[in-house]
GROMACS .gro file of C-alpha atoms in nm:
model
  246
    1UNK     CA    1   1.146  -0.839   2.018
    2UNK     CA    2   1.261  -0.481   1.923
    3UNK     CA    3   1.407  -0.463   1.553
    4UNK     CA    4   1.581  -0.174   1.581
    5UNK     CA    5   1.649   0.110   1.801
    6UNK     CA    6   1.739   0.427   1.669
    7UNK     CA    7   1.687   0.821   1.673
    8UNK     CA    8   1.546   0.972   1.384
    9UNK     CA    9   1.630   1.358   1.393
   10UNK     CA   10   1.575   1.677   1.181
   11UNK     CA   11   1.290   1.527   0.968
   12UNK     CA   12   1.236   1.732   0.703
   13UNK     CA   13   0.892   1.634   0.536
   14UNK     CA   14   0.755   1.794   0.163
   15UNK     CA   15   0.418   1.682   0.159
   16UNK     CA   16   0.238   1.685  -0.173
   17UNK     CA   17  -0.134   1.612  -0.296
   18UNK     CA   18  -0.160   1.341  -0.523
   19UNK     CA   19  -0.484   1.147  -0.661
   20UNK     CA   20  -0.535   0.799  -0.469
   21UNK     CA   21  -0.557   0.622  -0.756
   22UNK     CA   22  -0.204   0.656  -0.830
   23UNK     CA   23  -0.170   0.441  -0.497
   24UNK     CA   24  -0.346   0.202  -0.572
   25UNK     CA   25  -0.139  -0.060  -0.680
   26UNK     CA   26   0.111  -0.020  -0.414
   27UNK     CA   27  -0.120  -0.022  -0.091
   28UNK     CA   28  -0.085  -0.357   0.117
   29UNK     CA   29  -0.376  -0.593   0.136
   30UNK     CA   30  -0.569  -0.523   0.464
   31UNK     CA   31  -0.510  -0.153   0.396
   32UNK     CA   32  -0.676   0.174   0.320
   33UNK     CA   33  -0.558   0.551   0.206
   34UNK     CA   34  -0.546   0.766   0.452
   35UNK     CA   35  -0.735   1.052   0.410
   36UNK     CA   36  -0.670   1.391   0.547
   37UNK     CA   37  -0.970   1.690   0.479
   38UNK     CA   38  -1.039   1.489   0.161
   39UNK     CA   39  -0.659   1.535   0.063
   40UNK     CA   40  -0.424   1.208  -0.023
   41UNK     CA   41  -0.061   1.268   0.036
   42UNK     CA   42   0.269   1.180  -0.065
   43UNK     CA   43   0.598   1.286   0.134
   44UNK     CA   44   0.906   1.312   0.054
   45UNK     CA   45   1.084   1.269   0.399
   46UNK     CA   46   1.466   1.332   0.447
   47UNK     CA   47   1.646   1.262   0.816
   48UNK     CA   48   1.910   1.128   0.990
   49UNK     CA   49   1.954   0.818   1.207
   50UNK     CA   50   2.146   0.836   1.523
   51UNK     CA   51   2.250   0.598   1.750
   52UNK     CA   52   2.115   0.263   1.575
   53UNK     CA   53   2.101  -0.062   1.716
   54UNK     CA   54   1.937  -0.339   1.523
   55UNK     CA   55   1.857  -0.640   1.768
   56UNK     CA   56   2.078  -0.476   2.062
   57UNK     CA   57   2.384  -0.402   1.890
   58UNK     CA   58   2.567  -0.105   1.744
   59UNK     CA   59   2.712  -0.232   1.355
   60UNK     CA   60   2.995  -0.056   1.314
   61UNK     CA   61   3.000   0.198   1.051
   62UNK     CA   62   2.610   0.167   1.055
   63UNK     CA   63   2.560   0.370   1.370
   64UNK     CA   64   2.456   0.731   1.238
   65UNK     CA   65   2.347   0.793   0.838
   66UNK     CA   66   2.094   0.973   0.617
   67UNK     CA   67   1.759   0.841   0.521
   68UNK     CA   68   1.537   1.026   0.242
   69UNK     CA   69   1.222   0.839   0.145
   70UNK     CA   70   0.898   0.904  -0.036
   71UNK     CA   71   0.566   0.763   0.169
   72UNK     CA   72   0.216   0.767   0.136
   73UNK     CA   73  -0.058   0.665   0.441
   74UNK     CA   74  -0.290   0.397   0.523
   75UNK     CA   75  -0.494   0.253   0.762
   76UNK     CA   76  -0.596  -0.078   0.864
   77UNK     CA   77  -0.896  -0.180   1.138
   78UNK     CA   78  -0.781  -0.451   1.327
   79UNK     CA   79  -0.998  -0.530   1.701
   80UNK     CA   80  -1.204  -0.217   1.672
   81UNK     CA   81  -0.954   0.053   1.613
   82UNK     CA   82  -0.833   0.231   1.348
   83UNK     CA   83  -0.425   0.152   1.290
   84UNK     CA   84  -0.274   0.455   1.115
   85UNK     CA   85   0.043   0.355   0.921
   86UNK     CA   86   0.284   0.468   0.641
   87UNK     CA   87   0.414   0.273   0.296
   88UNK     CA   88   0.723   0.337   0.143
   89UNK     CA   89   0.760   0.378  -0.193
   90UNK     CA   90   1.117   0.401  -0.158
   91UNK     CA   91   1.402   0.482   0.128
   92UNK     CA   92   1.736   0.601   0.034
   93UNK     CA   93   2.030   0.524   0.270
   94UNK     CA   94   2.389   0.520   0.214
   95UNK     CA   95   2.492   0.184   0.364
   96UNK     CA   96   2.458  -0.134   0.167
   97UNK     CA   97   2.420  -0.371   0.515
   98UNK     CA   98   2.111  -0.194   0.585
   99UNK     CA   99   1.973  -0.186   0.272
  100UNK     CA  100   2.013  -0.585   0.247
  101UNK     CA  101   1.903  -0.647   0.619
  102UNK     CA  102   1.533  -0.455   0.518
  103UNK     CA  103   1.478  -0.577   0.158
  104UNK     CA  104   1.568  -0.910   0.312
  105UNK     CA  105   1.366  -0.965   0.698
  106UNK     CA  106   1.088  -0.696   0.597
  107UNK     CA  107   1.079  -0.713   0.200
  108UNK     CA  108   1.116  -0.319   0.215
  109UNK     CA  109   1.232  -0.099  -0.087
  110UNK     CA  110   1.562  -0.007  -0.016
  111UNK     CA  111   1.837   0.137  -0.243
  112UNK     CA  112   2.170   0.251  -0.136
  113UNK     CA  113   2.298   0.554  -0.282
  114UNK     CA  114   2.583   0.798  -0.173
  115UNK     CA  115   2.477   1.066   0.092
  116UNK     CA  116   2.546   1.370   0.261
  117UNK     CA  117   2.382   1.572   0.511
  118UNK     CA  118   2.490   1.927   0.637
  119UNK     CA  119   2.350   2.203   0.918
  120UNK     CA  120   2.426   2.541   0.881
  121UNK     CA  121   2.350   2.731   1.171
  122UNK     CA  122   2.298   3.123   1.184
  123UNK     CA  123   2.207   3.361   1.414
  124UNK     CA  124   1.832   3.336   1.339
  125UNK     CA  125   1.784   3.039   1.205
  126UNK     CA  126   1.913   2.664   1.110
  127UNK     CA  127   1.910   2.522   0.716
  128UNK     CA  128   1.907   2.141   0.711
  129UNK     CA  129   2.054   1.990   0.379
  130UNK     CA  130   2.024   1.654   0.266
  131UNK     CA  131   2.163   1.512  -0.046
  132UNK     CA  132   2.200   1.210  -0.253
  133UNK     CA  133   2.403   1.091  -0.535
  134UNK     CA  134   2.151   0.895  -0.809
  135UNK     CA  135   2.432   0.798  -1.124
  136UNK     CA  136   2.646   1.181  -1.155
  137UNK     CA  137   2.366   1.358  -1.077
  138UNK     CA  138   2.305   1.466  -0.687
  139UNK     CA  139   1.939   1.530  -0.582
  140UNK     CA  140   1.895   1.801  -0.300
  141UNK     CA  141   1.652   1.907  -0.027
  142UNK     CA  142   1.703   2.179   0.145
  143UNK     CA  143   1.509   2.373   0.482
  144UNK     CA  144   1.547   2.689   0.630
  145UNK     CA  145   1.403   2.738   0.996
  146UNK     CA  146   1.361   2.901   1.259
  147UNK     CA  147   1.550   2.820   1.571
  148UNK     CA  148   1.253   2.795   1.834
  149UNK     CA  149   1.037   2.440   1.877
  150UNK     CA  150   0.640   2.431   1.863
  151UNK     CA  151   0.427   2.177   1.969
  152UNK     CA  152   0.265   2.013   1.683
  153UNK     CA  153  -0.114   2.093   1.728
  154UNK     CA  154  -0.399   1.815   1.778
  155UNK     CA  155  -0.590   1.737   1.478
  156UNK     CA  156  -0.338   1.976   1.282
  157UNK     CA  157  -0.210   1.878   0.890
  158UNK     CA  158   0.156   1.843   1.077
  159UNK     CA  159  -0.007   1.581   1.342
  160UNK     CA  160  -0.213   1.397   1.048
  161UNK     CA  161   0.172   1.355   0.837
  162UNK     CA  162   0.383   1.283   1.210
  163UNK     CA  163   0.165   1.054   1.436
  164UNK     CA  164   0.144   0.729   1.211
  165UNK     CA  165   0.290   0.424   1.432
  166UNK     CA  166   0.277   0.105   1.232
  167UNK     CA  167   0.458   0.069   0.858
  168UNK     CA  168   0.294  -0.148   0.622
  169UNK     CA  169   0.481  -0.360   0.325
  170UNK     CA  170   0.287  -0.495   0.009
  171UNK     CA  171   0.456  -0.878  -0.050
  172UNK     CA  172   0.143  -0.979  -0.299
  173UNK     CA  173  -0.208  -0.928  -0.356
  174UNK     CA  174  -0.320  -1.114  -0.040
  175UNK     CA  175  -0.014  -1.064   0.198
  176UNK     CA  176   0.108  -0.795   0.426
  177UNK     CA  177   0.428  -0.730   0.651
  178UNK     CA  178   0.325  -0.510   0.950
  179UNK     CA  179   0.555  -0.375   1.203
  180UNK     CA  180   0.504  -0.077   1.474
  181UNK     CA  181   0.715   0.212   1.508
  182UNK     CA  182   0.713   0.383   1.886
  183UNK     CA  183   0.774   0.727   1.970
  184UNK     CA  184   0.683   1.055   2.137
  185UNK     CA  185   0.492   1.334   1.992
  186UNK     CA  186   0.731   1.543   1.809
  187UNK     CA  187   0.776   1.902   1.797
  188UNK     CA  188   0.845   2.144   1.522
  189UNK     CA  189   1.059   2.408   1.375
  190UNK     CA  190   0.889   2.681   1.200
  191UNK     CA  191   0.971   2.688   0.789
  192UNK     CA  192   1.108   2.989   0.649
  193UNK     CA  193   1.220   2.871   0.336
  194UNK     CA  194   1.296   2.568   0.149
  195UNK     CA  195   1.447   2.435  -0.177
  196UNK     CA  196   1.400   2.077  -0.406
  197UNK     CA  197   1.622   2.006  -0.683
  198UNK     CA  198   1.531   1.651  -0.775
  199UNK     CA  199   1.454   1.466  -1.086
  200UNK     CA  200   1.163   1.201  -0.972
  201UNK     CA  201   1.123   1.030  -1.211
  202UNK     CA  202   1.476   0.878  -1.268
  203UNK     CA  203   1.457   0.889  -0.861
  204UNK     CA  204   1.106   0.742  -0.818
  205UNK     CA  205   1.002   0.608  -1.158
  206UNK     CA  206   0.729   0.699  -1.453
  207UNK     CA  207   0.456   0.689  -1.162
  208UNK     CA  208   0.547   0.945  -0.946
  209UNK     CA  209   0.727   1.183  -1.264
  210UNK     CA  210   0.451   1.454  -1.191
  211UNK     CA  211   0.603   1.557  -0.898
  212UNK     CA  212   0.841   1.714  -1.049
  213UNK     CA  213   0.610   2.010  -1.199
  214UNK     CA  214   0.389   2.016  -0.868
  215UNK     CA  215   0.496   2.260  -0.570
  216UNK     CA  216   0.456   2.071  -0.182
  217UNK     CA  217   0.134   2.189  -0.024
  218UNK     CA  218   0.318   2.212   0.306
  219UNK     CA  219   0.675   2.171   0.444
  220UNK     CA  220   0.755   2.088   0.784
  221UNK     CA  221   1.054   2.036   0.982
  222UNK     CA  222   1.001   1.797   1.294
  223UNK     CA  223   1.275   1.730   1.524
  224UNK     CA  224   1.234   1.430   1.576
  225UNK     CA  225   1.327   1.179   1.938
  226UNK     CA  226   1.416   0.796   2.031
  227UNK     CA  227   1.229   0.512   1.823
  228UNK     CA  228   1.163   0.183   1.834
  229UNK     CA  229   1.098  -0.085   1.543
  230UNK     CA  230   0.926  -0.370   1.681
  231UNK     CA  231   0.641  -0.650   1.634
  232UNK     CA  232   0.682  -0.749   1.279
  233UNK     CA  233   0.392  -0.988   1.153
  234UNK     CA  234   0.252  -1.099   0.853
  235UNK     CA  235  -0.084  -1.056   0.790
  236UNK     CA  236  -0.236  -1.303   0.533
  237UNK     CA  237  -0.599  -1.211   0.375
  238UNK     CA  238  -0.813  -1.494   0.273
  239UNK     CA  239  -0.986  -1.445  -0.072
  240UNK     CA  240  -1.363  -1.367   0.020
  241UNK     CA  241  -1.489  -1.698  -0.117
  242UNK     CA  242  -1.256  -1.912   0.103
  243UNK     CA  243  -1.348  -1.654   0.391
  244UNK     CA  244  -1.719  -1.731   0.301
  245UNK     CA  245  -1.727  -2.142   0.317
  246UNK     CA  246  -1.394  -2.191   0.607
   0.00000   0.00000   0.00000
Protein backbone atom coordinates (compact mmCIF):
# COMPACT_ATOMS: atom_id res chain seq x y z
CA UNK A 1 0.00 0.00 0.00
CA UNK A 2 1.23 3.59 -0.77
CA UNK A 3 1.97 5.67 2.54
CA UNK A 4 1.85 8.80 1.21
CA UNK A 5 1.60 10.67 -1.91
CA UNK A 6 3.01 13.92 -2.22
CA UNK A 7 5.19 16.46 -4.36
CA UNK A 8 8.31 17.49 -3.02
CA UNK A 9 9.41 20.81 -4.87
CA UNK A 10 12.29 23.39 -4.83
CA UNK A 11 14.75 21.12 -2.91
CA UNK A 12 17.35 23.03 -1.85
CA UNK A 13 20.29 20.63 -0.71
CA UNK A 14 23.81 22.00 1.30
CA UNK A 15 25.85 19.09 1.17
CA UNK A 16 28.79 18.93 3.54
CA UNK A 17 31.83 16.43 4.13
CA UNK A 18 31.86 14.93 7.34
CA UNK A 19 34.05 11.88 8.78
CA UNK A 20 31.93 8.48 8.82
CA UNK A 21 32.65 7.86 12.07
CA UNK A 22 30.49 10.52 13.27
CA UNK A 23 27.68 8.22 11.66
CA UNK A 24 28.25 5.59 13.11
CA UNK A 25 26.01 5.27 15.79
CA UNK A 26 23.06 6.38 13.91
CA UNK A 27 23.26 4.01 10.72
CA UNK A 28 20.47 1.20 10.76
CA UNK A 29 21.49 -2.39 11.17
CA UNK A 30 21.70 -4.00 7.66
CA UNK A 31 23.28 -0.75 6.48
CA UNK A 32 26.39 0.82 5.10
CA UNK A 33 27.77 4.63 4.39
CA UNK A 34 27.50 5.58 1.28
CA UNK A 35 30.44 6.61 -0.23
CA UNK A 36 30.85 9.10 -2.95
CA UNK A 37 34.81 9.61 -4.54
CA UNK A 38 35.91 8.60 -1.03
CA UNK A 39 33.73 11.58 0.39
CA UNK A 40 30.87 10.90 3.27
CA UNK A 41 28.13 13.43 3.26
CA UNK A 42 25.72 15.13 5.26
CA UNK A 43 22.80 17.40 3.77
CA UNK A 44 20.97 19.73 4.98
CA UNK A 45 17.81 19.56 2.70
CA UNK A 46 15.00 22.26 2.81
CA UNK A 47 11.59 21.83 0.47
CA UNK A 48 8.16 22.01 0.27
CA UNK A 49 5.37 19.41 0.12
CA UNK A 50 2.52 19.84 -2.19
CA UNK A 51 -0.43 18.12 -2.65
CA UNK A 52 -0.13 15.33 0.20
CA UNK A 53 -2.18 12.47 0.65
CA UNK A 54 -1.31 9.97 3.30
CA UNK A 55 -3.24 6.58 2.61
CA UNK A 56 -5.55 8.33 -0.19
CA UNK A 57 -6.69 11.26 1.53
CA UNK A 58 -6.01 14.98 1.64
CA UNK A 59 -5.85 16.06 5.84
CA UNK A 60 -6.97 19.21 5.90
CA UNK A 61 -4.60 21.84 6.83
CA UNK A 62 -1.82 19.18 6.11
CA UNK A 63 -2.01 19.46 2.34
CA UNK A 64 1.05 21.82 1.38
CA UNK A 65 4.05 22.71 4.17
CA UNK A 66 7.83 23.07 4.57
CA UNK A 67 10.19 20.29 5.30
CA UNK A 68 14.03 21.05 6.22
CA UNK A 69 16.00 18.00 7.29
CA UNK A 70 19.59 16.96 7.78
CA UNK A 71 20.47 13.28 6.06
CA UNK A 72 23.27 11.23 5.56
CA UNK A 73 23.42 7.91 2.93
CA UNK A 74 23.55 4.28 3.11
CA UNK A 75 23.29 1.29 1.40
CA UNK A 76 22.05 -2.05 2.01
CA UNK A 77 22.55 -5.44 -0.41
CA UNK A 78 19.54 -7.23 -0.37
CA UNK A 79 19.04 -10.21 -3.56
CA UNK A 80 22.16 -9.13 -5.34
CA UNK A 81 21.80 -5.44 -5.68
CA UNK A 82 22.96 -2.64 -4.11
CA UNK A 83 19.81 -0.51 -2.35
CA UNK A 84 20.90 3.14 -2.09
CA UNK A 85 18.97 4.93 0.72
CA UNK A 86 19.00 8.05 3.00
CA UNK A 87 18.76 8.40 7.16
CA UNK A 88 17.46 11.22 8.78
CA UNK A 89 18.96 12.70 11.45
CA UNK A 90 16.22 14.99 11.81
CA UNK A 91 13.09 16.55 9.64
CA UNK A 92 11.57 19.77 10.53
CA UNK A 93 7.89 20.37 9.59
CA UNK A 94 5.44 22.74 10.86
CA UNK A 95 2.41 20.50 11.53
CA UNK A 96 2.14 18.53 14.71
CA UNK A 97 -0.31 15.58 12.93
CA UNK A 98 2.49 14.75 10.78
CA UNK A 99 5.05 14.83 13.05
CA UNK A 100 3.04 12.24 15.37
CA UNK A 101 1.81 10.05 12.34
CA UNK A 102 5.95 9.44 11.41
CA UNK A 103 7.51 9.22 14.91
CA UNK A 104 4.58 6.91 15.51
CA UNK A 105 4.02 4.17 12.13
CA UNK A 106 7.82 4.68 11.01
CA UNK A 107 9.69 5.61 14.39
CA UNK A 108 11.15 8.68 12.34
CA UNK A 109 12.71 11.86 14.00
CA UNK A 110 10.32 14.39 13.66
CA UNK A 111 9.99 17.79 15.41
CA UNK A 112 7.51 20.39 14.67
CA UNK A 113 8.63 23.81 14.63
CA UNK A 114 7.08 27.06 13.10
CA UNK A 115 7.86 27.61 9.30
CA UNK A 116 7.94 29.79 6.50
CA UNK A 117 8.91 29.54 3.03
CA UNK A 118 9.13 32.44 0.42
CA UNK A 119 10.13 32.80 -3.63
CA UNK A 120 11.28 35.84 -4.86
CA UNK A 121 11.35 35.94 -8.41
CA UNK A 122 13.48 38.44 -10.62
CA UNK A 123 14.17 38.96 -13.95
CA UNK A 124 17.23 36.66 -14.00
CA UNK A 125 16.86 34.57 -11.48
CA UNK A 126 14.62 32.90 -8.51
CA UNK A 127 15.86 32.96 -4.51
CA UNK A 128 14.15 30.17 -2.54
CA UNK A 129 13.92 30.92 1.31
CA UNK A 130 13.14 28.60 3.89
CA UNK A 131 12.92 29.30 7.51
CA UNK A 132 12.24 27.91 10.85
CA UNK A 133 11.50 29.10 14.25
CA UNK A 134 13.79 26.87 16.98
CA UNK A 135 12.72 28.80 20.71
CA UNK A 136 13.02 33.02 19.49
CA UNK A 137 15.57 32.35 17.34
CA UNK A 138 14.67 31.66 13.40
CA UNK A 139 17.23 29.55 11.41
CA UNK A 140 17.47 30.45 7.59
CA UNK A 141 18.49 28.95 4.25
CA UNK A 142 18.54 30.77 1.55
CA UNK A 143 19.30 30.03 -2.67
CA UNK A 144 19.76 32.15 -5.43
CA UNK A 145 19.33 30.59 -9.03
CA UNK A 146 19.15 30.77 -12.15
CA UNK A 147 15.88 30.48 -13.94
CA UNK A 148 16.75 27.70 -16.65
CA UNK A 149 16.55 23.65 -15.67
CA UNK A 150 19.55 21.15 -16.37
CA UNK A 151 19.49 17.67 -16.43
CA UNK A 152 21.31 16.27 -13.56
CA UNK A 153 24.31 14.37 -15.16
CA UNK A 154 24.94 10.42 -14.78
CA UNK A 155 27.44 9.50 -12.29
CA UNK A 156 27.56 13.37 -11.33
CA UNK A 157 28.01 14.55 -7.28
CA UNK A 158 24.21 16.05 -7.88
CA UNK A 159 22.98 12.38 -9.11
CA UNK A 160 25.07 10.58 -6.17
CA UNK A 161 22.99 13.26 -3.37
CA UNK A 162 19.31 13.01 -5.66
CA UNK A 163 18.82 9.34 -6.86
CA UNK A 164 18.56 7.47 -3.38
CA UNK A 165 15.01 5.53 -3.36
CA UNK A 166 14.59 3.68 -0.11
CA UNK A 167 14.83 5.60 3.59
CA UNK A 168 16.19 3.66 6.31
CA UNK A 169 15.22 4.11 10.26
CA UNK A 170 17.55 2.81 13.17
CA UNK A 171 14.80 1.24 15.97
CA UNK A 172 17.86 -0.75 17.88
CA UNK A 173 21.01 -2.41 17.34
CA UNK A 174 19.50 -5.35 15.39
CA UNK A 175 16.30 -3.74 13.82
CA UNK A 176 15.54 -1.67 10.81
CA UNK A 177 12.37 0.17 9.30
CA UNK A 178 12.74 0.29 5.47
CA UNK A 179 10.43 2.00 3.17
CA UNK A 180 10.90 3.09 -0.71
CA UNK A 181 10.48 6.42 -2.00
CA UNK A 182 9.49 6.59 -6.03
CA UNK A 183 10.22 9.25 -8.34
CA UNK A 184 11.62 10.60 -11.59
CA UNK A 185 15.02 11.86 -12.21
CA UNK A 186 15.04 15.38 -11.22
CA UNK A 187 16.42 18.32 -12.84
CA UNK A 188 18.31 21.29 -11.63
CA UNK A 189 18.61 24.96 -11.27
CA UNK A 190 21.97 26.39 -11.56
CA UNK A 191 23.33 28.11 -7.99
CA UNK A 192 24.35 31.55 -8.05
CA UNK A 193 24.44 32.27 -4.59
CA UNK A 194 23.37 31.06 -1.34
CA UNK A 195 23.16 31.94 2.39
CA UNK A 196 22.95 29.68 6.01
CA UNK A 197 22.27 31.34 9.16
CA UNK A 198 21.76 28.43 11.53
CA UNK A 199 22.96 27.47 14.90
CA UNK A 200 23.40 23.41 14.66
CA UNK A 201 24.05 22.59 17.43
CA UNK A 202 20.96 23.83 19.44
CA UNK A 203 19.23 22.65 15.95
CA UNK A 204 20.99 19.27 15.57
CA UNK A 205 22.76 18.60 18.86
CA UNK A 206 26.63 18.39 20.28
CA UNK A 207 27.26 15.80 17.31
CA UNK A 208 26.73 17.63 14.40
CA UNK A 209 27.97 21.39 16.24
CA UNK A 210 30.94 21.43 13.66
CA UNK A 211 28.88 22.31 11.03
CA UNK A 212 28.53 25.36 12.01
CA UNK A 213 32.34 26.51 11.26
CA UNK A 214 32.46 24.24 7.98
CA UNK A 215 31.37 25.85 4.50
CA UNK A 216 28.97 23.13 2.13
CA UNK A 217 31.18 21.54 -0.49
CA UNK A 218 28.34 21.93 -2.95
CA UNK A 219 24.81 23.46 -3.13
CA UNK A 220 22.22 22.40 -5.37
CA UNK A 221 18.80 23.32 -6.12
CA UNK A 222 16.62 20.37 -7.63
CA UNK A 223 13.17 20.94 -8.61
CA UNK A 224 11.85 18.35 -7.62
CA UNK A 225 8.28 16.08 -9.16
CA UNK A 226 5.42 13.57 -7.81
CA UNK A 227 6.51 10.92 -5.04
CA UNK A 228 5.44 8.08 -3.61
CA UNK A 229 6.07 6.53 0.04
CA UNK A 230 5.40 3.00 -0.04
CA UNK A 231 6.49 -0.69 1.15
CA UNK A 232 7.40 -0.16 4.71
CA UNK A 233 9.08 -3.35 6.35
CA UNK A 234 11.04 -4.18 9.10
CA UNK A 235 14.06 -5.79 8.69
CA UNK A 236 15.29 -7.82 11.76
CA UNK A 237 19.20 -8.96 11.82
CA UNK A 238 19.98 -12.07 13.64
CA UNK A 239 23.14 -11.82 15.90
CA UNK A 240 25.90 -13.86 13.92
CA UNK A 241 25.98 -16.68 16.47
CA UNK A 242 22.20 -17.41 16.22
CA UNK A 243 22.71 -16.91 12.31
CA UNK A 244 25.57 -19.52 12.65
CA UNK A 245 23.66 -22.62 14.58
CA UNK A 246 19.57 -21.72 13.13
Amino acid sequence: MNFLKAEWKNLALFNYEVDAEILEKYLPAGTEIDIWNNKCYVSLVGFMFKNTKVLGLKVPFHINFEEVNLRFYVKRFENGEWKRGVVFIKEIVPKKAITFIANTLYQEHYETQKMRHEIIANKNSNTFIYQWKNDKEWSTIEIETKKDLSKIEIDSEAEFITEHYFGYTKINEETTFEYEVTHPRWEQFEVLNHQIDIDFEKNYGRDFGFLQTQKPISIFLAEGSKITVKNKRKIELIPFEEELYA
